[in-house]
Amino acid sequence: MIRQSFSESLFLYIEKKSVNKYYPYFLALSLLLLSWLLVFTNILVFYPVVLGWQVLLFKVDNLTSSLTHLEEYSWVAKKVFRLTIPFLMKVFSVGPLGVVIFQVLTGYFIFILAYKITLKLTDDSVQATLLTIGIAFLYFGRAAFFDQRFTWFDSFAWLFLLSAMYSRRYIIVFLFCTLAAWTDERAFIALSLVFAFHFLNSNNDKKLISVNHLLKLNSLSISVILAGISYLSLRFFLAYKLDMHTPNEGANLGMVKETFIYAQIGFWTFLEGFWVVFILGVLVAIKYKDYLRAVFFTLPILVLSIVSICVEDITRSGSYIVPIIFVIIQYMQHKYQQVTLRIILLFFTIISFIYPPIFVVSSWPISSWLYSTFKIFPDIINTVFGLIN
């Protein structure tokens, strides 16, 4: 009798379990609970009176405010054009606690979409499972359970971006791209990844050898472009007509000398083990002289990486590059055998699991970068005793 290796046994187990039509939802729920165990949700230490929530609630009632009453250097002063969540709160009369609950749900649906997008690209439940598990241990997969104080709402933006990648209806793609861009400026830059996903998907069996290929756009990639143009147009209109402006204090190239020292560890936290998958994809494209595709892979990542060191919250900003994983996996299906890709994803998923949950912010003391259950446990105890007393 031939003894199976660990990886073979694991792959067979996933194949067997994934036959169940509810498998993606059970997988997502399991990852959500595991995230809560390892990086406890701040919903139990939720303070809606802190500055972030005060500014958000002010923005709900004053959508076109430039927030000039706030210090230009402060992070809350940058929320001038981050209108998606305030707008939805106003329209649906949702309060802070409701937003936090919806945010936890965004984390759950991010896992489901990650699985379904990968399954659609690979037709392999094992690759889809491994990639989803790996993402769950990045900041990208944990933010929904971590951010209840700063009202960044990155998980909403990421859910919108993944929804735009998953959809095959151009109107829906346009809608989700628009919602993402108005959630955070970084999401606007990340629209380039959604464009690359749809454009390269329609050309995935071709080598991009000339600029003429760039003119062969499908309706989905055109929708992404139109969403970006409409965002910029409306933003310029609001700036001109209503004098809405975002201060650039604390968010410019001058910040690089402060953040550069933390760049190495900060960059790693964007993708962790999946950096090697990205590098492998670029090298394969270069090997096959598919240089335009290599540019599609690297240019958005370069831009977002530069943006990440122009602000204090390096990990958070750079995590907007995570959708590139799907673009790379989409391409690699034509270059590697299924079993090879499974082993690659398993190895780097394990690395992402082992690496501790670190959130790099240049202005924070290094001791506060680790956001784990054990670190937040004293706050939970204090909150419980505060409620009892």
Coordinates of C-alpha atoms in Angstrom, one line a residue:
M1 CA 0.0 0.0 0.0
I2 CA 1.4 3.4 -1.0
R3 CA 1.4 5.9 1.8
Q4 CA 0.0 9.3 0.8
S5 CA 2.0 12.5 1.6
F6 CA 0.5 15.2 3.8
S7 CA -0.2 17.4 0.8
E8 CA -1.9 14.6 -1.2
S9 CA -4.1 13.7 1.8
L10 CA -5.0 17.4 2.3
F11 CA -5.9 17.9 -1.3
L12 CA -8.1 14.8 -1.4
Y13 CA -9.8 16.0 1.8
I14 CA -10.6 19.4 0.3
E15 CA -11.8 17.8 -3.0
K16 CA -14.2 15.6 -1.0
K17 CA -15.5 18.4 1.2
S18 CA -15.9 21.0 -1.6
V19 CA -18.5 18.9 -3.4
N20 CA -21.0 20.3 -0.9
K21 CA -22.6 23.3 -2.5
Y22 CA -22.4 25.2 0.8
Y23 CA -18.7 24.5 1.2
P24 CA -17.6 28.2 0.4
Y25 CA -19.9 29.5 3.1
F26 CA -18.7 27.0 5.7
L27 CA -15.1 27.8 4.8
A28 CA -15.7 31.5 5.1
L29 CA -17.4 31.1 8.5
S30 CA -14.5 28.9 9.7
L31 CA -12.0 31.5 8.6
L32 CA -14.0 34.3 10.3
L33 CA -14.1 32.4 13.6
L34 CA -10.4 31.6 13.3
S35 CA -9.6 35.3 12.7
W36 CA -11.6 36.2 15.8
L37 CA -9.7 33.7 17.8
L38 CA -6.2 34.8 16.6
V39 CA -7.0 38.5 16.1
F40 CA -9.9 39.3 18.3
T41 CA -12.5 41.6 16.9
N42 CA -12.6 45.0 18.5
I43 CA -16.3 45.0 18.5
L44 CA -16.1 44.1 22.2
V45 CA -14.0 47.2 22.9
F46 CA -16.1 49.4 20.5
Y47 CA -16.0 53.1 21.4
P48 CA -18.3 55.1 19.1
V49 CA -17.3 58.4 20.9
V50 CA -13.7 58.4 19.6
L51 CA -12.6 60.9 17.1
G52 CA -12.9 58.7 14.0
W53 CA -16.6 58.1 14.7
Q54 CA -17.3 61.7 15.6
V55 CA -15.9 62.9 12.3
L56 CA -17.7 60.2 10.4
L57 CA -21.1 61.1 12.0
F58 CA -20.3 64.8 11.2
K59 CA -19.7 63.8 7.6
V60 CA -23.0 61.9 7.5
D61 CA -24.8 65.2 8.2
N62 CA -22.4 67.3 6.1
L63 CA -21.4 65.2 3.0
T64 CA -19.9 68.1 1.2
S65 CA -17.8 69.5 4.1
S66 CA -14.1 70.0 3.6
L67 CA -13.5 69.3 7.3
T68 CA -11.5 72.5 7.6
H69 CA -12.2 72.6 11.3
L70 CA -9.8 69.7 11.8
E71 CA -6.0 69.9 11.8
E72 CA -4.6 69.4 8.3
Y73 CA -2.1 66.9 9.5
S74 CA -4.6 64.6 11.2
W75 CA -5.7 61.4 9.6
V76 CA -9.4 62.3 10.0
A77 CA -8.9 65.4 7.9
K78 CA -8.3 63.1 4.9
K79 CA -11.9 61.9 4.9
V80 CA -13.2 64.7 2.7
F81 CA -13.9 62.6 -0.4
R82 CA -14.5 59.3 1.4
L83 CA -18.2 59.5 0.9
T84 CA -19.4 55.9 0.3
I85 CA -20.0 54.9 3.9
P86 CA -21.3 58.3 5.1
F87 CA -23.7 58.3 2.1
L88 CA -24.9 54.8 2.8
M89 CA -25.3 55.6 6.5
K90 CA -27.4 58.6 5.7
V91 CA -29.6 56.9 3.1
F92 CA -30.3 53.7 5.2
S93 CA -30.2 55.4 8.6
V94 CA -27.5 53.1 9.9
G95 CA -25.6 54.0 13.1
P96 CA -22.1 53.1 14.2
L97 CA -22.9 49.7 15.7
G98 CA -24.8 48.8 12.5
V99 CA -21.8 49.8 10.4
V100 CA -19.5 47.6 12.5
I101 CA -21.8 44.6 12.1
F102 CA -21.9 45.2 8.3
Q103 CA -18.1 45.5 8.4
V104 CA -17.7 42.1 10.0
L105 CA -20.0 40.7 7.3
T106 CA -17.7 42.3 4.6
G107 CA -14.9 40.1 6.0
Y108 CA -17.1 37.1 5.7
F109 CA -18.0 37.9 2.1
I110 CA -14.4 38.7 1.1
F111 CA -13.6 35.1 1.9
I112 CA -16.5 33.8 -0.2
L113 CA -15.6 36.0 -3.1
A114 CA -11.9 35.1 -2.9
Y115 CA -12.9 31.4 -3.1
K116 CA -15.4 31.9 -6.0
I117 CA -13.1 34.1 -8.1
T118 CA -10.3 31.6 -7.8
L119 CA -12.6 28.7 -8.5
K120 CA -13.8 30.4 -11.6
L121 CA -10.2 31.0 -12.8
T122 CA -8.8 27.6 -11.9
D123 CA -11.8 25.2 -11.9
D124 CA -10.0 23.7 -8.9
S125 CA -11.5 23.8 -5.4
V126 CA -8.1 23.0 -3.8
Q127 CA -6.4 26.1 -5.2
A128 CA -9.5 28.2 -4.4
T129 CA -9.4 26.9 -0.8
L130 CA -5.7 27.4 -0.2
L131 CA -5.7 30.9 -1.7
T132 CA -8.7 31.9 0.4
I133 CA -7.1 30.6 3.6
G134 CA -3.9 32.4 2.7
I135 CA -5.7 35.7 2.2
A136 CA -7.5 35.2 5.6
F137 CA -4.1 35.6 7.3
L138 CA -3.1 38.8 5.5
Y139 CA -4.2 42.2 6.9
F140 CA -6.5 42.2 3.8
G141 CA -8.4 39.3 5.4
R142 CA -8.3 40.6 8.9
A143 CA -9.1 44.3 8.6
A144 CA -12.8 43.8 8.9
F145 CA -12.4 42.4 12.4
F146 CA -9.6 44.9 13.4
D147 CA -10.9 48.3 12.4
Q148 CA -13.7 49.5 14.7
R149 CA -11.9 52.6 16.0
F150 CA -10.3 54.4 13.1
T151 CA -13.3 54.1 10.7
W152 CA -11.0 53.4 7.7
F153 CA -13.5 50.9 6.2
D154 CA -10.9 49.3 4.0
S155 CA -12.8 46.0 4.1
F156 CA -15.7 47.7 2.4
A157 CA -13.5 49.0 -0.4
W158 CA -11.9 45.5 -0.8
L159 CA -15.3 43.8 -1.0
F160 CA -16.3 46.3 -3.7
L161 CA -13.1 45.7 -5.6
L162 CA -13.5 41.9 -5.5
S163 CA -17.2 42.2 -6.4
A164 CA -16.2 44.2 -9.5
M165 CA -13.7 41.5 -10.4
Y166 CA -16.2 38.7 -9.9
S167 CA -19.1 40.3 -11.8
R168 CA -19.6 39.8 -15.6
R169 CA -22.1 42.6 -16.0
Y170 CA -20.6 45.9 -17.0
I171 CA -23.2 48.0 -15.1
I172 CA -22.5 46.1 -11.9
V173 CA -18.7 46.4 -12.4
F174 CA -19.1 50.2 -12.9
L175 CA -21.2 50.4 -9.7
F176 CA -18.8 48.5 -7.5
C177 CA -15.8 50.3 -8.9
T178 CA -17.5 53.6 -8.1
L179 CA -18.4 52.6 -4.6
A180 CA -14.8 51.4 -4.0
A181 CA -13.2 54.7 -5.3
W182 CA -15.4 56.8 -3.1
T183 CA -14.6 54.7 0.0
D184 CA -10.8 55.5 -0.2
E185 CA -8.4 57.1 -2.6
R186 CA -6.3 54.0 -2.5
A187 CA -9.2 52.0 -3.9
F188 CA -9.3 54.4 -6.9
I189 CA -5.6 53.5 -7.6
A190 CA -6.5 49.8 -7.1
L191 CA -9.1 50.0 -9.9
S192 CA -6.0 49.5 -12.2
L193 CA -5.9 45.9 -10.8
V194 CA -9.6 45.4 -11.6
F195 CA -8.9 46.7 -15.1
A196 CA -5.9 44.4 -15.5
F197 CA -8.0 41.4 -14.3
H198 CA -10.8 41.9 -16.8
F199 CA -8.5 43.0 -19.7
L200 CA -6.0 40.2 -19.2
N201 CA -8.8 37.6 -18.7
S202 CA -10.0 38.3 -22.2
N203 CA -6.5 38.0 -23.5
N204 CA -5.2 35.3 -21.2
D205 CA -4.3 32.8 -24.0
K206 CA -2.5 35.5 -26.0
K207 CA 0.9 37.1 -25.7
L208 CA 0.6 40.9 -25.5
I209 CA 3.3 41.8 -28.0
S210 CA 2.2 45.3 -29.1
V211 CA 0.4 48.4 -28.0
N212 CA -2.4 47.4 -30.4
H213 CA -3.5 44.8 -27.9
L214 CA -4.3 47.6 -25.5
L215 CA -7.0 48.9 -27.8
K216 CA -8.9 45.6 -27.7
L217 CA -10.9 46.3 -24.6
N218 CA -14.0 44.4 -23.5
S219 CA -17.0 45.9 -21.9
L220 CA -15.9 45.0 -18.4
S221 CA -12.5 46.7 -18.7
I222 CA -14.2 49.7 -20.3
S223 CA -16.6 49.9 -17.3
V224 CA -13.6 50.2 -15.0
I225 CA -12.2 53.0 -17.0
L226 CA -15.5 54.8 -17.1
A227 CA -15.9 54.4 -13.3
G228 CA -12.4 56.0 -12.8
I229 CA -13.2 58.8 -15.2
S230 CA -16.5 59.5 -13.5
Y231 CA -14.9 59.5 -10.1
L232 CA -12.2 62.0 -11.2
S233 CA -14.7 64.2 -13.0
L234 CA -17.1 64.4 -10.0
R235 CA -14.2 65.0 -7.6
F236 CA -12.9 67.9 -9.7
F237 CA -16.4 69.3 -9.9
L238 CA -16.9 69.1 -6.1
A239 CA -13.5 70.8 -5.6
Y240 CA -14.3 73.6 -8.1
K241 CA -17.9 74.1 -7.2
L242 CA -18.0 73.4 -3.4
D243 CA -14.3 74.1 -2.6
M244 CA -13.8 70.5 -1.3
H245 CA -10.1 69.8 -0.9
T246 CA -8.1 67.1 0.9
P247 CA -5.1 68.4 2.7
N248 CA -1.8 66.6 1.8
E249 CA -0.1 67.2 5.1
G250 CA 1.2 63.9 6.3
A251 CA 0.4 62.3 2.9
N252 CA 3.2 63.2 0.5
L253 CA 6.7 62.3 -0.7
G254 CA 8.1 64.2 2.3
M255 CA 6.9 61.4 4.5
V256 CA 9.3 58.9 2.9
K257 CA 12.2 59.9 5.1
E258 CA 10.1 59.1 8.1
T259 CA 8.6 55.8 6.8
F260 CA 11.5 54.5 4.7
I261 CA 13.2 52.8 7.7
Y262 CA 10.0 50.7 8.2
A263 CA 9.5 50.0 4.5
Q264 CA 11.1 46.5 4.4
I265 CA 8.9 44.9 7.0
G266 CA 5.9 47.1 5.9
F267 CA 6.2 45.8 2.3
W268 CA 6.3 42.2 3.4
T269 CA 3.0 42.6 5.3
F270 CA 1.2 43.5 2.1
L271 CA 1.3 40.0 0.7
E272 CA 3.6 38.0 3.0
G273 CA 4.2 34.6 1.4
F274 CA 2.2 35.5 -1.7
W275 CA 5.0 37.9 -2.7
V276 CA 6.8 34.9 -4.1
V277 CA 3.7 34.0 -6.2
F278 CA 3.7 37.6 -7.6
I279 CA 7.5 37.5 -8.4
L280 CA 7.1 34.1 -10.0
G281 CA 4.3 35.4 -12.2
V282 CA 6.4 38.4 -13.3
L283 CA 9.4 36.2 -14.0
V284 CA 7.3 33.7 -16.1
A285 CA 5.9 36.6 -18.2
I286 CA 9.4 37.9 -18.8
K287 CA 10.6 34.3 -19.6
Y288 CA 8.0 34.0 -22.3
K289 CA 8.8 37.6 -23.5
D290 CA 5.3 38.7 -22.6
Y291 CA 6.7 42.1 -21.5
L292 CA 3.4 44.1 -21.7
R293 CA 1.8 41.6 -19.3
A294 CA 4.7 41.9 -16.9
V295 CA 4.1 45.7 -17.0
F296 CA 0.4 45.1 -16.2
F297 CA 1.6 43.0 -13.2
T298 CA 4.2 45.4 -11.8
L299 CA 3.1 49.0 -12.5
P300 CA 0.1 49.1 -10.2
I301 CA 2.1 47.4 -7.5
L302 CA 4.9 49.9 -7.8
V303 CA 2.5 52.8 -7.6
L304 CA 0.7 51.5 -4.5
S305 CA 3.9 50.6 -2.8
I306 CA 5.2 54.2 -3.3
V307 CA 1.9 55.5 -2.0
S308 CA 2.2 53.2 1.1
I309 CA 5.5 54.9 2.2
C310 CA 4.1 58.4 1.6
V311 CA 1.7 57.9 4.5
E312 CA 2.1 56.6 8.1
D313 CA -0.1 53.5 7.8
I314 CA 2.1 51.4 5.5
T315 CA 0.5 48.0 5.9
R316 CA -3.0 49.3 5.4
S317 CA -2.1 51.3 2.2
G318 CA -0.1 48.5 0.7
S319 CA -2.8 45.9 1.3
Y320 CA -4.7 47.4 -1.6
I321 CA -2.4 45.4 -3.9
V322 CA -3.8 42.0 -2.8
P323 CA -6.1 41.6 -5.8
I324 CA -3.0 41.2 -7.9
I325 CA -2.9 37.6 -6.6
F326 CA -5.9 36.8 -8.7
V327 CA -4.4 38.4 -11.8
I328 CA -1.3 36.3 -11.3
I329 CA -3.2 33.0 -10.6
Q330 CA -5.3 33.7 -13.7
Y331 CA -2.1 33.8 -15.8
M332 CA -0.3 30.9 -14.1
Q333 CA -3.0 28.4 -15.0
H334 CA -1.6 28.3 -18.6
K335 CA 2.0 27.9 -17.4
Y336 CA 2.0 25.3 -14.7
Q337 CA 0.3 22.0 -14.0
Q338 CA -2.5 22.0 -11.4
V339 CA -0.6 19.9 -8.9
T340 CA 2.4 22.3 -9.1
L341 CA 0.2 25.4 -8.4
R342 CA -1.5 23.5 -5.5
I343 CA 1.9 22.9 -3.9
I344 CA 3.0 26.5 -4.4
L345 CA -0.2 27.9 -2.8
L346 CA 0.0 25.5 0.1
F347 CA 3.6 26.4 0.9
F348 CA 3.0 30.2 0.9
T349 CA -0.4 29.9 2.6
I350 CA 1.5 28.2 5.5
I351 CA 4.0 31.0 5.6
S352 CA 1.2 33.6 5.8
F353 CA -0.4 31.6 8.6
I354 CA 2.9 31.3 10.6
Y355 CA 3.8 35.0 10.2
P356 CA 2.4 37.0 13.1
P357 CA -0.3 39.7 12.5
I358 CA 1.7 42.8 12.2
F359 CA 0.3 46.2 11.2
V360 CA 3.1 48.7 10.4
V361 CA 2.4 52.4 11.2
S362 CA 5.4 54.7 11.3
S363 CA 4.1 57.0 14.0
W364 CA 3.1 54.1 16.4
P365 CA 5.6 52.5 18.8
I366 CA 6.8 49.2 17.4
S367 CA 5.4 47.4 20.5
S368 CA 1.8 48.2 19.2
W369 CA 2.3 46.8 15.7
L370 CA 1.2 43.3 16.8
Y371 CA -2.6 43.0 16.9
S372 CA -3.4 39.7 18.4
T373 CA -6.0 38.2 20.7
F374 CA -3.6 38.2 23.6
K375 CA -2.7 41.8 23.2
I376 CA -6.3 43.0 23.2
F377 CA -7.5 40.7 26.0
P378 CA -6.8 43.2 28.8
D379 CA -9.0 45.8 27.0
I380 CA -11.8 43.3 26.8
I381 CA -11.5 42.6 30.6
N382 CA -11.6 46.3 31.3
T383 CA -14.6 46.9 29.1
V384 CA -16.5 44.0 30.8
F385 CA -15.7 45.3 34.3
G386 CA -16.6 48.8 33.2
L387 CA -20.1 47.6 32.1
I388 CA -20.6 45.7 35.3
N389 CA -19.7 48.6 37.5

